[in-house]
């Protein structure tokens, strides 16, 4: 599933080809995604792209009259074609640009979304989202203040979009390992020092993944290329029974909030 670093990498991959360019028209071959593709997107004609932004895991294409909101769902990906090439089975949406380039959306499982919004402030999918993890608003002080009266469990709390956006299962596992915090602890047991370390660790891990993703940017230009997902360097995620890279103990796995959780009982407290 594309996580925040992949979405940011996608944004950086498509942005130079779209901003300042003009969408001549769209071709929606299958509108039955997670929600039906918005009417306004089907009818696009001669719309300049003013900017390509990201909020949480949504990509936002700014047009003069509104915004195209794209979510990659479970298996969606975007790439830029330099010229027309026959669509394959799962290539559901194209945006045909004035200079002949095509933004092509591929999504085998069709859990993604292409929605229109006249006004992002009133957009229901973006309302109630917490701060961006890489923004200045999200820091140790924020996390600590929010944690004080919470009796829930740390890992699902970190994955709650109202607390912070874009920390999916992989990154929650990895960040708690690096910050030496057991994922099953109650939120209000976090010390101030731990909260600061955890916020910094989340930022570092996401930054590193985005940098790694940068090396795959060329894939956005390969018409036959694989989407821009990238192999992560992981310490504990998916490594049940393997040895902890720090202490050599076996990595354990439990379910928390129905999500696989991996940790080292020796290194995390
Ligand atoms: Zn360990």
PDB file of C-alpha atoms and ligand atoms in Angstrom:
ATOM      1  CA  UNK A   1       0.000   0.000   0.000  1.00  0.00           C
ATOM      2  CA  UNK A   2       1.436   3.418  -0.857  1.00  0.00           C
ATOM      3  CA  UNK A   3       2.396   5.194   2.366  1.00  0.00           C
ATOM      4  CA  UNK A   4       3.119   8.886   2.831  1.00  0.00           C
ATOM      5  CA  UNK A   5       6.690   8.697   1.465  1.00  0.00           C
ATOM      6  CA  UNK A   6       5.459   7.050  -1.744  1.00  0.00           C
ATOM      7  CA  UNK A   7       2.729   9.649  -2.128  1.00  0.00           C
ATOM      8  CA  UNK A   8       5.256  12.453  -1.617  1.00  0.00           C
ATOM      9  CA  UNK A   9       7.613  10.752  -4.076  1.00  0.00           C
ATOM     10  CA  UNK A  10       4.739  10.526  -6.574  1.00  0.00           C
ATOM     11  CA  UNK A  11       4.061  14.226  -6.072  1.00  0.00           C
ATOM     12  CA  UNK A  12       7.689  15.109  -6.742  1.00  0.00           C
ATOM     13  CA  UNK A  13       7.735  12.806  -9.758  1.00  0.00           C
ATOM     14  CA  UNK A  14       4.698  14.269 -11.511  1.00  0.00           C
ATOM     15  CA  UNK A  15       4.928  17.895 -10.353  1.00  0.00           C
ATOM     16  CA  UNK A  16       7.513  19.172 -12.887  1.00  0.00           C
ATOM     17  CA  UNK A  17       5.445  17.755 -15.765  1.00  0.00           C
ATOM     18  CA  UNK A  18       2.115  19.205 -14.626  1.00  0.00           C
ATOM     19  CA  UNK A  19       2.636  22.602 -13.004  1.00  0.00           C
ATOM     20  CA  UNK A  20       2.475  25.283 -15.685  1.00  0.00           C
ATOM     21  CA  UNK A  21       1.118  22.732 -18.151  1.00  0.00           C
ATOM     22  CA  UNK A  22      -2.514  22.570 -19.318  1.00  0.00           C
ATOM     23  CA  UNK A  23      -4.890  19.608 -19.042  1.00  0.00           C
ATOM     24  CA  UNK A  24      -6.490  19.398 -22.500  1.00  0.00           C
ATOM     25  CA  UNK A  25      -8.939  16.690 -21.538  1.00  0.00           C
ATOM     26  CA  UNK A  26      -9.313  13.577 -19.432  1.00  0.00           C
ATOM     27  CA  UNK A  27     -10.018  10.015 -20.406  1.00  0.00           C
ATOM     28  CA  UNK A  28     -11.755   8.016 -17.695  1.00  0.00           C
ATOM     29  CA  UNK A  29     -11.962   4.396 -18.831  1.00  0.00           C
ATOM     30  CA  UNK A  30     -13.333   3.061 -15.555  1.00  0.00           C
ATOM     31  CA  UNK A  31     -14.997   5.483 -13.136  1.00  0.00           C
ATOM     32  CA  UNK A  32     -15.797   2.834 -10.517  1.00  0.00           C
ATOM     33  CA  UNK A  33     -13.021   3.436  -8.049  1.00  0.00           C
ATOM     34  CA  UNK A  34     -13.548   3.561  -4.262  1.00  0.00           C
ATOM     35  CA  UNK A  35     -16.055   6.308  -5.020  1.00  0.00           C
ATOM     36  CA  UNK A  36     -17.186   7.172  -8.556  1.00  0.00           C
ATOM     37  CA  UNK A  37     -14.781   9.530 -10.358  1.00  0.00           C
ATOM     38  CA  UNK A  38     -16.266  13.053 -10.042  1.00  0.00           C
ATOM     39  CA  UNK A  39     -18.244  14.421 -13.005  1.00  0.00           C
ATOM     40  CA  UNK A  40     -16.057  17.536 -13.089  1.00  0.00           C
ATOM     41  CA  UNK A  41     -12.993  15.382 -13.728  1.00  0.00           C
ATOM     42  CA  UNK A  42     -14.670  13.583 -16.651  1.00  0.00           C
ATOM     43  CA  UNK A  43     -15.486  16.922 -18.274  1.00  0.00           C
ATOM     44  CA  UNK A  44     -12.132  18.705 -17.849  1.00  0.00           C
ATOM     45  CA  UNK A  45     -11.177  20.907 -20.801  1.00  0.00           C
ATOM     46  CA  UNK A  46      -8.213  23.266 -21.196  1.00  0.00           C
ATOM     47  CA  UNK A  47      -7.474  23.650 -17.501  1.00  0.00           C
ATOM     48  CA  UNK A  48      -4.057  24.953 -16.454  1.00  0.00           C
ATOM     49  CA  UNK A  49      -2.435  23.200 -13.490  1.00  0.00           C
ATOM     50  CA  UNK A  50      -1.391  25.843 -10.965  1.00  0.00           C
ATOM     51  CA  UNK A  51       0.279  23.554  -8.439  1.00  0.00           C
ATOM     52  CA  UNK A  52       0.614  19.940  -7.312  1.00  0.00           C
ATOM     53  CA  UNK A  53       0.426  19.556  -3.536  1.00  0.00           C
ATOM     54  CA  UNK A  54      -0.046  16.865  -0.933  1.00  0.00           C
ATOM     55  CA  UNK A  55      -2.144  16.665   2.235  1.00  0.00           C
ATOM     56  CA  UNK A  56      -1.787  13.418   4.212  1.00  0.00           C
ATOM     57  CA  UNK A  57      -1.927  10.726   1.508  1.00  0.00           C
ATOM     58  CA  UNK A  58      -4.000  12.851  -0.886  1.00  0.00           C
ATOM     59  CA  UNK A  59      -2.462  14.477  -3.965  1.00  0.00           C
ATOM     60  CA  UNK A  60      -4.021  17.832  -4.815  1.00  0.00           C
ATOM     61  CA  UNK A  61      -3.936  19.274  -8.336  1.00  0.00           C
ATOM     62  CA  UNK A  62      -4.811  22.958  -8.166  1.00  0.00           C
ATOM     63  CA  UNK A  63      -6.812  24.239 -11.154  1.00  0.00           C
ATOM     64  CA  UNK A  64      -8.322  27.728 -11.535  1.00  0.00           C
ATOM     65  CA  UNK A  65     -11.825  26.551 -10.579  1.00  0.00           C
ATOM     66  CA  UNK A  66     -11.078  23.893  -8.017  1.00  0.00           C
ATOM     67  CA  UNK A  67      -8.980  20.922  -7.047  1.00  0.00           C
ATOM     68  CA  UNK A  68      -8.525  17.366  -8.289  1.00  0.00           C
ATOM     69  CA  UNK A  69      -8.021  15.164  -5.221  1.00  0.00           C
ATOM     70  CA  UNK A  70      -6.273  11.865  -5.909  1.00  0.00           C
ATOM     71  CA  UNK A  71      -5.853   9.000  -3.429  1.00  0.00           C
ATOM     72  CA  UNK A  72      -3.827   5.965  -4.462  1.00  0.00           C
ATOM     73  CA  UNK A  73      -5.818   3.566  -2.264  1.00  0.00           C
ATOM     74  CA  UNK A  74      -4.272   0.100  -1.863  1.00  0.00           C
ATOM     75  CA  UNK A  75      -2.609  -0.314  -5.231  1.00  0.00           C
ATOM     76  CA  UNK A  76      -2.861   2.924  -7.231  1.00  0.00           C
ATOM     77  CA  UNK A  77       0.072   4.547  -8.993  1.00  0.00           C
ATOM     78  CA  UNK A  78       0.711   7.501 -11.261  1.00  0.00           C
ATOM     79  CA  UNK A  79       3.216   7.929 -14.041  1.00  0.00           C
ATOM     80  CA  UNK A  80       3.979  10.331 -16.831  1.00  0.00           C
ATOM     81  CA  UNK A  81       3.967   9.102 -20.424  1.00  0.00           C
ATOM     82  CA  UNK A  82       5.908  11.236 -22.879  1.00  0.00           C
ATOM     83  CA  UNK A  83       3.608  10.154 -25.709  1.00  0.00           C
ATOM     84  CA  UNK A  84       0.424   8.175 -26.293  1.00  0.00           C
ATOM     85  CA  UNK A  85       0.687   4.473 -25.532  1.00  0.00           C
ATOM     86  CA  UNK A  86      -2.165   1.945 -25.518  1.00  0.00           C
ATOM     87  CA  UNK A  87      -3.758   1.637 -22.066  1.00  0.00           C
ATOM     88  CA  UNK A  88      -3.640  -1.687 -20.284  1.00  0.00           C
ATOM     89  CA  UNK A  89      -6.338  -3.372 -18.244  1.00  0.00           C
ATOM     90  CA  UNK A  90      -5.889  -1.418 -15.002  1.00  0.00           C
ATOM     91  CA  UNK A  91      -5.074   2.001 -16.509  1.00  0.00           C
ATOM     92  CA  UNK A  92      -8.298   3.727 -15.458  1.00  0.00           C
ATOM     93  CA  UNK A  93      -7.639   7.461 -15.823  1.00  0.00           C
ATOM     94  CA  UNK A  94      -5.496   9.600 -18.165  1.00  0.00           C
ATOM     95  CA  UNK A  95      -5.014  13.356 -18.095  1.00  0.00           C
ATOM     96  CA  UNK A  96      -3.883  14.445 -21.553  1.00  0.00           C
ATOM     97  CA  UNK A  97      -1.674  17.514 -21.370  1.00  0.00           C
ATOM     98  CA  UNK A  98      -1.249  20.268 -23.968  1.00  0.00           C
ATOM     99  CA  UNK A  99       2.387  19.337 -24.614  1.00  0.00           C
ATOM    100  CA  UNK A 100       1.457  15.720 -25.422  1.00  0.00           C
ATOM    101  CA  UNK A 101       2.445  14.208 -22.071  1.00  0.00           C
ATOM    102  CA  UNK A 102      -0.072  12.003 -20.288  1.00  0.00           C
ATOM    103  CA  UNK A 103      -0.592  11.507 -16.562  1.00  0.00           C
ATOM    104  CA  UNK A 104      -1.739   7.890 -16.305  1.00  0.00           C
ATOM    105  CA  UNK A 105      -3.409   6.345 -13.255  1.00  0.00           C
ATOM    106  CA  UNK A 106      -3.184   2.589 -12.773  1.00  0.00           C
ATOM    107  CA  UNK A 107      -5.051   0.798  -9.989  1.00  0.00           C
ATOM    108  CA  UNK A 108      -5.628  -2.988 -10.097  1.00  0.00           C
ATOM    109  CA  UNK A 109      -7.731  -3.103  -6.911  1.00  0.00           C
ATOM    110  CA  UNK A 110      -9.630   0.146  -7.578  1.00  0.00           C
ATOM    111  CA  UNK A 111      -9.585   1.368  -3.947  1.00  0.00           C
ATOM    112  CA  UNK A 112      -8.175   4.715  -5.047  1.00  0.00           C
ATOM    113  CA  UNK A 113     -10.111   7.923  -5.631  1.00  0.00           C
ATOM    114  CA  UNK A 114     -10.359  10.808  -8.092  1.00  0.00           C
ATOM    115  CA  UNK A 115     -12.550  13.497  -6.568  1.00  0.00           C
ATOM    116  CA  UNK A 116     -13.283  17.122  -7.328  1.00  0.00           C
ATOM    117  CA  UNK A 117     -13.501  19.922  -4.789  1.00  0.00           C
ATOM    118  CA  UNK A 118     -14.404  23.577  -5.402  1.00  0.00           C
ATOM    119  CA  UNK A 119     -13.048  24.516  -1.996  1.00  0.00           C
ATOM    120  CA  UNK A 120     -10.573  22.447   0.011  1.00  0.00           C
ATOM    121  CA  UNK A 121     -11.722  23.997   3.299  1.00  0.00           C
ATOM    122  CA  UNK A 122     -15.126  22.413   2.779  1.00  0.00           C
ATOM    123  CA  UNK A 123     -13.825  19.104   1.472  1.00  0.00           C
ATOM    124  CA  UNK A 124     -15.103  16.241   3.637  1.00  0.00           C
ATOM    125  CA  UNK A 125     -12.211  13.850   2.989  1.00  0.00           C
ATOM    126  CA  UNK A 126      -9.673  16.443   4.175  1.00  0.00           C
ATOM    127  CA  UNK A 127     -11.617  17.724   7.189  1.00  0.00           C
ATOM    128  CA  UNK A 128     -10.549  16.537  10.652  1.00  0.00           C
ATOM    129  CA  UNK A 129      -7.037  15.569   9.578  1.00  0.00           C
ATOM    130  CA  UNK A 130      -4.282  16.088  12.132  1.00  0.00           C
ATOM    131  CA  UNK A 131      -0.993  17.864  11.392  1.00  0.00           C
ATOM    132  CA  UNK A 132       1.520  16.774   8.765  1.00  0.00           C
ATOM    133  CA  UNK A 133       4.336  14.788  10.403  1.00  0.00           C
ATOM    134  CA  UNK A 134       7.016  16.778   8.573  1.00  0.00           C
ATOM    135  CA  UNK A 135       5.545  20.162   9.508  1.00  0.00           C
ATOM    136  CA  UNK A 136       6.705  22.321  12.420  1.00  0.00           C
ATOM    137  CA  UNK A 137       3.322  21.894  14.124  1.00  0.00           C
ATOM    138  CA  UNK A 138       4.143  18.253  14.770  1.00  0.00           C
ATOM    139  CA  UNK A 139       6.875  18.072  17.383  1.00  0.00           C
ATOM    140  CA  UNK A 140       7.634  16.586  20.790  1.00  0.00           C
ATOM    141  CA  UNK A 141       5.711  19.245  22.645  1.00  0.00           C
ATOM    142  CA  UNK A 142       2.600  18.645  20.534  1.00  0.00           C
ATOM    143  CA  UNK A 143       2.814  14.887  20.973  1.00  0.00           C
ATOM    144  CA  UNK A 144       3.452  15.119  24.716  1.00  0.00           C
ATOM    145  CA  UNK A 145       0.598  17.553  25.362  1.00  0.00           C
ATOM    146  CA  UNK A 146      -1.795  15.377  23.398  1.00  0.00           C
ATOM    147  CA  UNK A 147      -0.658  12.203  25.175  1.00  0.00           C
ATOM    148  CA  UNK A 148      -1.189  13.290  28.770  1.00  0.00           C
ATOM    149  CA  UNK A 149      -4.757  12.143  29.373  1.00  0.00           C
ATOM    150  CA  UNK A 150      -4.987   9.339  26.824  1.00  0.00           C
ATOM    151  CA  UNK A 151      -5.367   5.845  28.178  1.00  0.00           C
ATOM    152  CA  UNK A 152      -5.373   4.090  24.796  1.00  0.00           C
ATOM    153  CA  UNK A 153      -2.450   2.099  23.410  1.00  0.00           C
ATOM    154  CA  UNK A 154       0.459   3.946  21.791  1.00  0.00           C
ATOM    155  CA  UNK A 155       0.743   2.288  18.404  1.00  0.00           C
ATOM    156  CA  UNK A 156      -2.879   2.593  17.198  1.00  0.00           C
ATOM    157  CA  UNK A 157      -2.888   6.141  18.600  1.00  0.00           C
ATOM    158  CA  UNK A 158       0.097   7.089  16.419  1.00  0.00           C
ATOM    159  CA  UNK A 159      -1.707   5.677  13.399  1.00  0.00           C
ATOM    160  CA  UNK A 160      -4.808   7.803  14.089  1.00  0.00           C
ATOM    161  CA  UNK A 161      -5.102  10.496  11.391  1.00  0.00           C
ATOM    162  CA  UNK A 162      -6.461  12.926  13.953  1.00  0.00           C
ATOM    163  CA  UNK A 163      -3.218  12.722  15.958  1.00  0.00           C
ATOM    164  CA  UNK A 164      -0.878  12.925  12.960  1.00  0.00           C
ATOM    165  CA  UNK A 165      -1.431  12.021   9.316  1.00  0.00           C
ATOM    166  CA  UNK A 166       0.565   9.588   7.244  1.00  0.00           C
ATOM    167  CA  UNK A 167       2.045   7.355   9.946  1.00  0.00           C
ATOM    168  CA  UNK A 168       0.908   3.981   8.645  1.00  0.00           C
ATOM    169  CA  UNK A 169       1.537   0.571  10.137  1.00  0.00           C
ATOM    170  CA  UNK A 170       5.082   0.200   8.792  1.00  0.00           C
ATOM    171  CA  UNK A 171       6.240   3.571  10.080  1.00  0.00           C
ATOM    172  CA  UNK A 172       4.533   3.233  13.471  1.00  0.00           C
ATOM    173  CA  UNK A 173       6.352  -0.089  14.040  1.00  0.00           C
ATOM    174  CA  UNK A 174       9.698   1.268  12.903  1.00  0.00           C
ATOM    175  CA  UNK A 175       9.482   4.554  14.808  1.00  0.00           C
ATOM    176  CA  UNK A 176       8.575   2.858  18.102  1.00  0.00           C
ATOM    177  CA  UNK A 177      11.502   0.465  17.680  1.00  0.00           C
ATOM    178  CA  UNK A 178      13.990   3.251  16.978  1.00  0.00           C
ATOM    179  CA  UNK A 179      12.612   5.287  19.914  1.00  0.00           C
ATOM    180  CA  UNK A 180      12.830   2.217  22.264  1.00  0.00           C
ATOM    181  CA  UNK A 181       9.114   2.369  23.138  1.00  0.00           C
ATOM    182  CA  UNK A 182       6.952  -0.744  23.504  1.00  0.00           C
ATOM    183  CA  UNK A 183       3.962  -0.436  21.147  1.00  0.00           C
ATOM    184  CA  UNK A 184       1.450  -1.794  23.685  1.00  0.00           C
ATOM    185  CA  UNK A 185       2.077   0.831  26.368  1.00  0.00           C
ATOM    186  CA  UNK A 186      -0.688   3.264  27.340  1.00  0.00           C
ATOM    187  CA  UNK A 187      -0.322   6.650  25.664  1.00  0.00           C
ATOM    188  CA  UNK A 188      -0.302   8.545  28.969  1.00  0.00           C
ATOM    189  CA  UNK A 189       2.781   6.637  30.115  1.00  0.00           C
ATOM    190  CA  UNK A 190       4.941   8.507  27.577  1.00  0.00           C
ATOM    191  CA  UNK A 191       7.483  10.725  29.284  1.00  0.00           C
ATOM    192  CA  UNK A 192       8.246  14.132  27.869  1.00  0.00           C
ATOM    193  CA  UNK A 193      11.657  12.883  26.744  1.00  0.00           C
ATOM    194  CA  UNK A 194      10.087   9.894  24.969  1.00  0.00           C
ATOM    195  CA  UNK A 195       7.513  12.075  23.233  1.00  0.00           C
ATOM    196  CA  UNK A 196      10.261  14.335  21.871  1.00  0.00           C
ATOM    197  CA  UNK A 197      12.343  11.372  20.736  1.00  0.00           C
ATOM    198  CA  UNK A 198       9.313   9.747  19.107  1.00  0.00           C
ATOM    199  CA  UNK A 199       8.346  12.880  17.152  1.00  0.00           C
ATOM    200  CA  UNK A 200      11.933  13.338  15.935  1.00  0.00           C
ATOM    201  CA  UNK A 201      12.198   9.659  15.008  1.00  0.00           C
ATOM    202  CA  UNK A 202       8.988   9.760  12.961  1.00  0.00           C
ATOM    203  CA  UNK A 203      10.319  12.757  11.023  1.00  0.00           C
ATOM    204  CA  UNK A 204      13.702  11.104  10.430  1.00  0.00           C
ATOM    205  CA  UNK A 205      12.223   7.834   9.212  1.00  0.00           C
ATOM    206  CA  UNK A 206       9.825   9.561   6.830  1.00  0.00           C
ATOM    207  CA  UNK A 207      12.560  11.883   5.512  1.00  0.00           C
ATOM    208  CA  UNK A 208      14.859   8.939   4.889  1.00  0.00           C
ATOM    209  CA  UNK A 209      12.144   7.041   3.017  1.00  0.00           C
ATOM    210  CA  UNK A 210      11.359  10.056   0.854  1.00  0.00           C
ATOM    211  CA  UNK A 211      15.071  10.404   0.028  1.00  0.00           C
ATOM    212  CA  UNK A 212      15.237   6.713  -0.874  1.00  0.00           C
ATOM    213  CA  UNK A 213      12.170   7.189  -3.033  1.00  0.00           C
ATOM    214  CA  UNK A 214      13.924   9.991  -4.873  1.00  0.00           C
ATOM    215  CA  UNK A 215      16.165   7.432  -6.500  1.00  0.00           C
ATOM    216  CA  UNK A 216      13.127   5.840  -8.141  1.00  0.00           C
ATOM    217  CA  UNK A 217      11.866   9.097  -9.656  1.00  0.00           C
ATOM    218  CA  UNK A 218      12.985   8.022 -13.104  1.00  0.00           C
ATOM    219  CA  UNK A 219      10.302   5.327 -12.985  1.00  0.00           C
ATOM    220  CA  UNK A 220       7.656   8.002 -13.368  1.00  0.00           C
ATOM    221  CA  UNK A 221       8.854   8.484 -16.920  1.00  0.00           C
ATOM    222  CA  UNK A 222       8.897   4.848 -17.961  1.00  0.00           C
ATOM    223  CA  UNK A 223       5.758   3.937 -19.796  1.00  0.00           C
ATOM    224  CA  UNK A 224       6.308   0.265 -19.028  1.00  0.00           C
ATOM    225  CA  UNK A 225       7.941   0.903 -15.668  1.00  0.00           C
ATOM    226  CA  UNK A 226       6.706  -0.323 -12.351  1.00  0.00           C
ATOM    227  CA  UNK A 227       5.039   2.289 -10.156  1.00  0.00           C
ATOM    228  CA  UNK A 228       7.156   4.332  -7.833  1.00  0.00           C
ATOM    229  CA  UNK A 229       6.894   2.142  -4.754  1.00  0.00           C
ATOM    230  CA  UNK A 230      10.194   1.385  -3.207  1.00  0.00           C
ATOM    231  CA  UNK A 231      11.728  -1.228  -0.966  1.00  0.00           C
ATOM    232  CA  UNK A 232      12.090   0.128   2.539  1.00  0.00           C
ATOM    233  CA  UNK A 233      15.027  -0.505   4.796  1.00  0.00           C
ATOM    234  CA  UNK A 234      13.240  -1.946   7.798  1.00  0.00           C
ATOM    235  CA  UNK A 235      14.359  -2.949  11.276  1.00  0.00           C
ATOM    236  CA  UNK A 236      11.376  -4.876  12.666  1.00  0.00           C
ATOM    237  CA  UNK A 237       8.356  -4.655  10.350  1.00  0.00           C
ATOM    238  CA  UNK A 238       7.550  -8.092   8.893  1.00  0.00           C
ATOM    239  CA  UNK A 239      10.512  -9.671  10.689  1.00  0.00           C
ATOM    240  CA  UNK A 240       8.849 -11.923  13.274  1.00  0.00           C
ATOM    241  CA  UNK A 241      11.330 -14.519  14.573  1.00  0.00           C
ATOM    242  CA  UNK A 242      14.325 -12.789  13.000  1.00  0.00           C
ATOM    243  CA  UNK A 243      17.041 -11.365  15.208  1.00  0.00           C
ATOM    244  CA  UNK A 244      16.950  -7.775  16.411  1.00  0.00           C
ATOM    245  CA  UNK A 245      19.719  -5.861  14.602  1.00  0.00           C
ATOM    246  CA  UNK A 246      20.696  -4.113  17.860  1.00  0.00           C
ATOM    247  CA  UNK A 247      20.654  -6.836  20.526  1.00  0.00           C
ATOM    248  CA  UNK A 248      20.188 -10.174  18.765  1.00  0.00           C
ATOM    249  CA  UNK A 249      16.955 -11.100  20.586  1.00  0.00           C
ATOM    250  CA  UNK A 250      14.098 -12.562  18.520  1.00  0.00           C
ATOM    251  CA  UNK A 251      11.628 -10.008  17.174  1.00  0.00           C
ATOM    252  CA  UNK A 252       8.112 -10.681  18.457  1.00  0.00           C
ATOM    253  CA  UNK A 253       4.779 -10.089  16.767  1.00  0.00           C
ATOM    254  CA  UNK A 254       1.344  -9.364  18.246  1.00  0.00           C
ATOM    255  CA  UNK A 255      -1.881  -7.804  16.957  1.00  0.00           C
ATOM    256  CA  UNK A 256      -2.801  -4.323  18.159  1.00  0.00           C
ATOM    257  CA  UNK A 257      -5.985  -2.778  16.788  1.00  0.00           C
ATOM    258  CA  UNK A 258      -6.067  -5.685  14.294  1.00  0.00           C
ATOM    259  CA  UNK A 259      -2.714  -4.618  12.835  1.00  0.00           C
ATOM    260  CA  UNK A 260       0.477  -6.676  12.876  1.00  0.00           C
ATOM    261  CA  UNK A 261       2.871  -5.252  15.391  1.00  0.00           C
ATOM    262  CA  UNK A 262       6.568  -6.101  15.571  1.00  0.00           C
ATOM    263  CA  UNK A 263       8.959  -5.230  18.373  1.00  0.00           C
ATOM    264  CA  UNK A 264      11.992  -6.268  20.423  1.00  0.00           C
ATOM    265  CA  UNK A 265      11.211  -6.803  24.087  1.00  0.00           C
ATOM    266  CA  UNK A 266      14.853  -6.281  24.974  1.00  0.00           C
ATOM    267  CA  UNK A 267      15.294  -2.899  23.247  1.00  0.00           C
ATOM    268  CA  UNK A 268      11.819  -1.434  23.749  1.00  0.00           C
ATOM    269  CA  UNK A 269      10.406  -0.551  27.150  1.00  0.00           C
TER     270      UNK A 269
HETATM  271 ZN1  LIG B   1      16.659  -5.662  20.464  1.00  0.00          ZN
END
